[in-house]
Short mmCIF file of N, CA and C in Angstrom, two decimals:
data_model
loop_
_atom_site.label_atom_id
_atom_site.label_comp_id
_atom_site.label_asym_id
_atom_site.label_seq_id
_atom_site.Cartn_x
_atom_site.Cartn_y
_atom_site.Cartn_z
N UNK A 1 -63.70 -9.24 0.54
CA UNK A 1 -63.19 -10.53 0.86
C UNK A 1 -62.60 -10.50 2.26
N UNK A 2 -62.86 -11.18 3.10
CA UNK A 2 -62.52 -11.21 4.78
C UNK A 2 -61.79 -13.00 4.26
N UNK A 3 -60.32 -12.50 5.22
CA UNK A 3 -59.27 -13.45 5.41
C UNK A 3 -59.85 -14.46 6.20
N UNK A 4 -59.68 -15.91 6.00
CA UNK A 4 -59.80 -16.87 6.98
C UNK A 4 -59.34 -16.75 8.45
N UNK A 5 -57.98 -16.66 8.27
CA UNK A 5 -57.15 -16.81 9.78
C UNK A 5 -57.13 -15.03 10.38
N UNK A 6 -57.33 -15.01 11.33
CA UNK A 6 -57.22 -13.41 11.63
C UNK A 6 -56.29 -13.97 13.13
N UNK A 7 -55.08 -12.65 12.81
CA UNK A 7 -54.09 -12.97 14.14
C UNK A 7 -54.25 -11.90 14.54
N UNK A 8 -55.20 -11.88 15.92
CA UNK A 8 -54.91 -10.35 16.40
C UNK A 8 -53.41 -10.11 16.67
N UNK A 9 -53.31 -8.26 17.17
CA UNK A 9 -52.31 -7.80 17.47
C UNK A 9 -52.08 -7.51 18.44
N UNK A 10 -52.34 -7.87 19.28
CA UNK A 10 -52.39 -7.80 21.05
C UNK A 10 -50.62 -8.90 20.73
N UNK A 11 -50.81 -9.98 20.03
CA UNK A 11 -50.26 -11.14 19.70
C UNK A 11 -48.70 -10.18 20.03
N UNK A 12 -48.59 -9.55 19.13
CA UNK A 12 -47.14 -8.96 18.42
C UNK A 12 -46.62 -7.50 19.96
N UNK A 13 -47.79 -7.41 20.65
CA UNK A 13 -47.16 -6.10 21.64
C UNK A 13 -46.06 -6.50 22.84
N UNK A 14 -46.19 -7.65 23.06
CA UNK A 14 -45.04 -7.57 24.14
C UNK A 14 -43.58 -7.49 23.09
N UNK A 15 -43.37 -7.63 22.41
CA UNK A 15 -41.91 -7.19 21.38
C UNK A 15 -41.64 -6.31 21.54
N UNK A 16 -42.90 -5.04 21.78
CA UNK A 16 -42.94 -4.03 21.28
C UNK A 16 -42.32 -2.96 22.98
N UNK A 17 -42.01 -3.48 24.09
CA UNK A 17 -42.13 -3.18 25.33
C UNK A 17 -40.39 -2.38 25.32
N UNK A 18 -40.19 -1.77 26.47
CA UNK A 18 -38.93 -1.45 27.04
C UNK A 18 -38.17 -2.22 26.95
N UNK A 19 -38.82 -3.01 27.85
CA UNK A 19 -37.54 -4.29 28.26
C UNK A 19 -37.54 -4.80 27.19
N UNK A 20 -38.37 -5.76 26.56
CA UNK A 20 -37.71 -6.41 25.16
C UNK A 20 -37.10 -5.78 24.81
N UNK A 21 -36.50 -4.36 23.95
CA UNK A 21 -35.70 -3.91 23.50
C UNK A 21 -34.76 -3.96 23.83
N UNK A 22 -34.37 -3.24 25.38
CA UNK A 22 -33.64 -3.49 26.43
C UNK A 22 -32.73 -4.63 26.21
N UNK A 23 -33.32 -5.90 26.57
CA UNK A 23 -32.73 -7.10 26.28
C UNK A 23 -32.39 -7.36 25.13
N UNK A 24 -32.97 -6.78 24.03
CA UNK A 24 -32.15 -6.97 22.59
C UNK A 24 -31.17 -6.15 22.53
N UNK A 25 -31.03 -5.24 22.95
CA UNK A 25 -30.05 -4.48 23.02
C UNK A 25 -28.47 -4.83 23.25
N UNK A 26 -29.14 -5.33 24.65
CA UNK A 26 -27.91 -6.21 25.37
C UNK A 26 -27.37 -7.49 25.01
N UNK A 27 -28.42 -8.31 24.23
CA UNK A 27 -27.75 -9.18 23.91
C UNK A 27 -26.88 -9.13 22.45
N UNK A 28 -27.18 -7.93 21.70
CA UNK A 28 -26.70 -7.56 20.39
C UNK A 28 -25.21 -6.73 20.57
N UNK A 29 -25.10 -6.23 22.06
CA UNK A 29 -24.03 -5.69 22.38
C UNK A 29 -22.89 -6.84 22.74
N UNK A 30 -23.38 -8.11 23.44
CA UNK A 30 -22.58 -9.15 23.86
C UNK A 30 -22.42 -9.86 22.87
N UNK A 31 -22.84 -9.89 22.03
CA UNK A 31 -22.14 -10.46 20.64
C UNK A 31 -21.66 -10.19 19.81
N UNK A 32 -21.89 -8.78 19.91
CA UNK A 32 -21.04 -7.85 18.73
C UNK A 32 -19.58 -7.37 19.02
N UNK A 33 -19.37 -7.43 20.91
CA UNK A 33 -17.97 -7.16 21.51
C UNK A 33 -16.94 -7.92 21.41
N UNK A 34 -17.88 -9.41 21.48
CA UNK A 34 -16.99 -10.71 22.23
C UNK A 34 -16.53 -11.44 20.69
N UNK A 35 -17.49 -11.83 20.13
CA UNK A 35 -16.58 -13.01 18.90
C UNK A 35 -15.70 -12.55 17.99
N UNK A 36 -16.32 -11.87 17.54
CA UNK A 36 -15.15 -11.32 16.16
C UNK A 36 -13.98 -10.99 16.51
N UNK A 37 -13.58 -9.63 17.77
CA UNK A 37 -13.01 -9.74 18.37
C UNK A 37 -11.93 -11.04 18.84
N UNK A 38 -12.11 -12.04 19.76
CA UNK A 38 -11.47 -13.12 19.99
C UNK A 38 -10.98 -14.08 18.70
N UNK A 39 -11.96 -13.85 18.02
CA UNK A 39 -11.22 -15.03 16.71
C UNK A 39 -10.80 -13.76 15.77
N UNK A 40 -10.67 -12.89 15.44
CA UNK A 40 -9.43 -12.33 14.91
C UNK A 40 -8.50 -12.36 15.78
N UNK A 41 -8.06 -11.67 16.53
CA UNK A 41 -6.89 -12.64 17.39
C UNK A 41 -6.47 -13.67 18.04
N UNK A 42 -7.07 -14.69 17.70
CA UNK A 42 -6.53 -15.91 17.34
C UNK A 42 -6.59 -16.59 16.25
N UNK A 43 -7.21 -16.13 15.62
CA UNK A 43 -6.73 -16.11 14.03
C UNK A 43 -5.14 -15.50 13.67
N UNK A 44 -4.91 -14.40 14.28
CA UNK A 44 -3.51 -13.66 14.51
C UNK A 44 -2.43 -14.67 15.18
N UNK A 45 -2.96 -14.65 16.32
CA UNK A 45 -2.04 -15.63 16.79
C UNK A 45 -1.34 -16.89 15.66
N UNK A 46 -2.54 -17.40 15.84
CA UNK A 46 -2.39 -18.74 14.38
C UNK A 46 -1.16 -18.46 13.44
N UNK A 47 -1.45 -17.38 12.93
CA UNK A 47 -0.48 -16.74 11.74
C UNK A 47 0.70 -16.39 12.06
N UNK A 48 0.43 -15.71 13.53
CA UNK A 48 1.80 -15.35 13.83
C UNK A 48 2.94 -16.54 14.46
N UNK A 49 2.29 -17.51 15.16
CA UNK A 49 3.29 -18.61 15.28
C UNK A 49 3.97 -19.10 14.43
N UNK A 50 2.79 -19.62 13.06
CA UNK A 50 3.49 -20.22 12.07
C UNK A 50 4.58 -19.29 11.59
N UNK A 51 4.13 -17.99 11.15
CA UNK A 51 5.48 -16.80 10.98
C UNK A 51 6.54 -16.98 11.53
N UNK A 52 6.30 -17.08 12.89
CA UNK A 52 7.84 -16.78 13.74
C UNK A 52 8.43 -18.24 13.18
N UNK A 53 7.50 -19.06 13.52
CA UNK A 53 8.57 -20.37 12.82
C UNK A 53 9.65 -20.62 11.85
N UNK A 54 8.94 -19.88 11.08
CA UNK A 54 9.47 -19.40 9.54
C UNK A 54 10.88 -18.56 9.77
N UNK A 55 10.51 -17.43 10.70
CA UNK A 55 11.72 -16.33 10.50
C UNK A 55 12.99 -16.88 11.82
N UNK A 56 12.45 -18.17 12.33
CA UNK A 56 13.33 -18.91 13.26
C UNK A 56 13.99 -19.78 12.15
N UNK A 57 13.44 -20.56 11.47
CA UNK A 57 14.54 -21.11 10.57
C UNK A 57 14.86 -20.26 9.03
N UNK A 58 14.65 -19.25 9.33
CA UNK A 58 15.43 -18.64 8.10
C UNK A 58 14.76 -18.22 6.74
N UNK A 59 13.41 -19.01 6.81
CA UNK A 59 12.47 -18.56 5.59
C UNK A 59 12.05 -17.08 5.29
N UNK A 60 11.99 -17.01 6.57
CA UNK A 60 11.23 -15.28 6.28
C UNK A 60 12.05 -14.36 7.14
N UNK A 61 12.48 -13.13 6.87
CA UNK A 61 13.25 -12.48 7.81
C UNK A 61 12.60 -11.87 8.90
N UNK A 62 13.31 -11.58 9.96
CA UNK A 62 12.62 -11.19 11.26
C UNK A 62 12.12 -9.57 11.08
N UNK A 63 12.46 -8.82 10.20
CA UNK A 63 11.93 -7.47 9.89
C UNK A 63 10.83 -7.53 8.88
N UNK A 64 10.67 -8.33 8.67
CA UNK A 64 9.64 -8.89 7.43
C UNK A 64 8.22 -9.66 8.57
N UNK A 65 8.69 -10.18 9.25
CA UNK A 65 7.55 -10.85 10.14
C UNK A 65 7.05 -10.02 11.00
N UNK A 66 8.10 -8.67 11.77
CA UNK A 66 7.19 -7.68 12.16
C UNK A 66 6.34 -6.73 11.23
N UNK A 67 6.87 -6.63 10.21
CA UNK A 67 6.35 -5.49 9.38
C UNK A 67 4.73 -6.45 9.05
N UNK A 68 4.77 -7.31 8.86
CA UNK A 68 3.95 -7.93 8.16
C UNK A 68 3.05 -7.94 9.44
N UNK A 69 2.99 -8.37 10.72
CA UNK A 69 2.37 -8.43 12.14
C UNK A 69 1.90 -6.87 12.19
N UNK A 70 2.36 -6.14 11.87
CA UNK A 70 1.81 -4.47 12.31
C UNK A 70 0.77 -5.00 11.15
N UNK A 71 0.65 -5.00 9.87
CA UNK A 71 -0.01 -4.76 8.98
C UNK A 71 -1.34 -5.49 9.34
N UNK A 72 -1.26 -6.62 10.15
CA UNK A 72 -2.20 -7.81 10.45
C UNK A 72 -2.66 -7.06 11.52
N UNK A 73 -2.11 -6.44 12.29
CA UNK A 73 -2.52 -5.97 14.19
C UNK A 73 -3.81 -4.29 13.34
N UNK A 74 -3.01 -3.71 12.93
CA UNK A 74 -3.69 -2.34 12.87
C UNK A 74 -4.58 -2.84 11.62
N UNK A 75 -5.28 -3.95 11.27
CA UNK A 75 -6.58 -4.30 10.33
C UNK A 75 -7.95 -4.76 11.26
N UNK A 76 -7.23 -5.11 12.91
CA UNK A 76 -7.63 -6.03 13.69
C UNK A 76 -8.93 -4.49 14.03
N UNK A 77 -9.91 -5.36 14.73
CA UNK A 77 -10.85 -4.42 15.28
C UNK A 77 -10.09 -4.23 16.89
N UNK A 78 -10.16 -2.48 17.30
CA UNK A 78 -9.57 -2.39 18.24
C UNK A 78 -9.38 -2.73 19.53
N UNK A 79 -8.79 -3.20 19.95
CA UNK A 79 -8.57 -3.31 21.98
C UNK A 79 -7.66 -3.70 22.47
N UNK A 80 -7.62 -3.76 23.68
CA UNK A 80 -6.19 -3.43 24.57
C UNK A 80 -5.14 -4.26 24.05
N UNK A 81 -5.68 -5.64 23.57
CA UNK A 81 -4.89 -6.49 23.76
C UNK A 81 -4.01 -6.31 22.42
N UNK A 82 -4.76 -5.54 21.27
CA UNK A 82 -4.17 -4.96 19.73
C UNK A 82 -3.34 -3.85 20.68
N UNK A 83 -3.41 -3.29 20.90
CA UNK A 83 -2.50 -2.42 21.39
C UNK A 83 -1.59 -2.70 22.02
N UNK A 84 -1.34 -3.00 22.95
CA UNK A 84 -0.20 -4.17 23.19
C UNK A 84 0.55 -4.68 22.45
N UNK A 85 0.47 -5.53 21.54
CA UNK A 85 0.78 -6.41 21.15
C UNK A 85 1.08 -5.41 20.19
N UNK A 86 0.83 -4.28 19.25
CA UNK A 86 0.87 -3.41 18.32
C UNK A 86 2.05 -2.53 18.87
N UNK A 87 2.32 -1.82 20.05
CA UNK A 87 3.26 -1.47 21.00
C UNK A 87 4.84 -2.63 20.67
N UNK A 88 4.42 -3.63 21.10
CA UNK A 88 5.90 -4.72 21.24
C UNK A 88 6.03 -5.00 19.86
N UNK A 89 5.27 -4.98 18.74
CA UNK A 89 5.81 -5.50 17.73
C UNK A 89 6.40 -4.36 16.73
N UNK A 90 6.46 -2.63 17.14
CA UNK A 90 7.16 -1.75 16.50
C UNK A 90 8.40 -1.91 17.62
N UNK A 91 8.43 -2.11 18.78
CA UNK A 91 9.78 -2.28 18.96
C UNK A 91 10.84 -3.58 18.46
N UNK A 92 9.80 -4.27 18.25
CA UNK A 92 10.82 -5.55 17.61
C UNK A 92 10.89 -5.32 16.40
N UNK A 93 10.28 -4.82 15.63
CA UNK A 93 10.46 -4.06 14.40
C UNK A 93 11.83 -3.62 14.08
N UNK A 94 12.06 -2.75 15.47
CA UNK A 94 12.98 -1.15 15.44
C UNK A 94 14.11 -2.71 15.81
N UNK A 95 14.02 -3.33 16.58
CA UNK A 95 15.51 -4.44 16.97
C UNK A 95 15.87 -5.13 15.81
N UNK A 96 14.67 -5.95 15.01
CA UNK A 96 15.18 -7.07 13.86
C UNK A 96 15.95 -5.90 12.84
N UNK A 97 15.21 -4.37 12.54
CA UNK A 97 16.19 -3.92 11.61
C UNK A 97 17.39 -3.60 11.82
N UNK A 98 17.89 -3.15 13.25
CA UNK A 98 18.60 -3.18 13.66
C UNK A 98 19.84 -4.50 13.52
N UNK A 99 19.34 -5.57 14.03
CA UNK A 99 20.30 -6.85 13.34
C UNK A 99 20.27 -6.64 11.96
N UNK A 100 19.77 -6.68 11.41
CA UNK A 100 19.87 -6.90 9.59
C UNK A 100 20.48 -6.13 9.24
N UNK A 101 20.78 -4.70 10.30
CA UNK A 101 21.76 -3.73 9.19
C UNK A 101 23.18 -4.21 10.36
N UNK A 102 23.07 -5.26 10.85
CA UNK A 102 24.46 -5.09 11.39
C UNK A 102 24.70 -4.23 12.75
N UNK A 103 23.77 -3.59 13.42
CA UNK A 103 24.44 -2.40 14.74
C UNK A 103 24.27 -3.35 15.53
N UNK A 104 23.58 -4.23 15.95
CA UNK A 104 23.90 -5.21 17.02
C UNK A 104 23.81 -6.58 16.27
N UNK A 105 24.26 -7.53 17.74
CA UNK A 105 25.00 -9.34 17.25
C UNK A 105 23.43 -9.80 17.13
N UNK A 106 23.54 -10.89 16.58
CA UNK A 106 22.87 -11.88 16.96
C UNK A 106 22.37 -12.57 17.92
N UNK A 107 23.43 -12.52 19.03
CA UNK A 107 22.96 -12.76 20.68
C UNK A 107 22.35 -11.43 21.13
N UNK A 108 22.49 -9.83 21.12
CA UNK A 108 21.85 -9.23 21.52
C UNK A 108 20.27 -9.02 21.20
N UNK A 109 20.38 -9.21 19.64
CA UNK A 109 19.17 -9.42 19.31
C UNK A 109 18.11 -10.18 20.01
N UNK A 110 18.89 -11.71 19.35
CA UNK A 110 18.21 -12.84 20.84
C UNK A 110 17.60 -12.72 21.75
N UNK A 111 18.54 -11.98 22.41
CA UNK A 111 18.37 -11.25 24.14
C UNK A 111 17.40 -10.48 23.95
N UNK A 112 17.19 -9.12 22.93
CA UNK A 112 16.33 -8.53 23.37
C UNK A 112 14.96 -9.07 23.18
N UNK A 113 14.67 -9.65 21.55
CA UNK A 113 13.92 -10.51 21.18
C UNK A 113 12.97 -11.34 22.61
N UNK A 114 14.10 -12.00 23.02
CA UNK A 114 13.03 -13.24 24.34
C UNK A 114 12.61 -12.02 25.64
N UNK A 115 13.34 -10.81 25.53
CA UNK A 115 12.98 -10.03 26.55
C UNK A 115 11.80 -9.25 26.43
N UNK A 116 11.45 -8.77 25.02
CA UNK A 116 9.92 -8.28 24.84
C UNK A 116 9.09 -9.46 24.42
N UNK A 117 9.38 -10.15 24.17
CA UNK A 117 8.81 -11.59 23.88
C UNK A 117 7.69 -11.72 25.09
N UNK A 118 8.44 -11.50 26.49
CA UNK A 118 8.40 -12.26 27.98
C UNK A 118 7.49 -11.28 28.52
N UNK A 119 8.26 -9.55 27.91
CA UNK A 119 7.06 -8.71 28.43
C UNK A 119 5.49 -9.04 28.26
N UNK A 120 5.80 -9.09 26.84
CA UNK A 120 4.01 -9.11 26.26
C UNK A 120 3.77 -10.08 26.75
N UNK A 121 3.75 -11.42 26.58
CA UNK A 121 3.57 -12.14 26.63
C UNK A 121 2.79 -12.40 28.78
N UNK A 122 3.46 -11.66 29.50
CA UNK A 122 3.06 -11.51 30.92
C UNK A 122 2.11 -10.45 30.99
N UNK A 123 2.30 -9.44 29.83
CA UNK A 123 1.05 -8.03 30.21
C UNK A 123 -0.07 -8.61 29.37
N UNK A 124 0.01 -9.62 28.79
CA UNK A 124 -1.39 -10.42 28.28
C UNK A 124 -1.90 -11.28 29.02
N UNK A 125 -1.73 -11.65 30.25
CA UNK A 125 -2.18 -12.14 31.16
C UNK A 125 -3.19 -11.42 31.64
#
């Protein structure tokens, strides 16, 4: 039995070249770096505003919103900007427990609080 339609295979060889690969390559690399990446951290972000909101009026405590931010940062797929941001949020960690057990005020906290706040917030630029 001989098929009606016959597709030669000359058809299918340029796929089969350097460069096509090449270029699949590259474009499988620029998509695999860039999205997931960016929308998990801003997906983070998202979460973490509404958080701080929370531990600004009193719902959630401020050692509770870092602990919970490390747990969210070190799930994240890695890069600079997780690191960073993974960096400032064990030191605010180490400050909110610090207020909660009482070794410093409330204004120092504050203070230090808007002061790594200001860091990150400029080394993410």
């Amino acid at each position: 039995m001989t098929p009606r339609f016959r597709i030669s295979a000359d058809i299918l060889r340029p796929l089969f070249t350097p460069h096509a690969w090449a270029a699949l390559a590259l474009l499988g690399v620029l998509l695999g770096c860039s999205s997931p990446r960016d929308g998990a951290l801003e997906e983070f972000s998202r979460w973490h505003d509404s958080a701080h909101a929370q531990a600004q009026a009193g719902a959630l405590s401020w050692s509770e919103l870092y602990k919970q931010s490390f747990d969210r940062l070190t799930a994240l797929p890695p890069s600079l900007q997780q690191d960073t941001r993974l960096e400032n949020t064990v030191l605010l960690l180490s400050m909110a427990r610090k207020f909660e057990a009482n070794e410093i005020s409330a204004q120092q906290f504050a203070a230090e609080r808007t002061d790594i706040e200001s860091q990150l917030q400029a080394r993410l630029r």
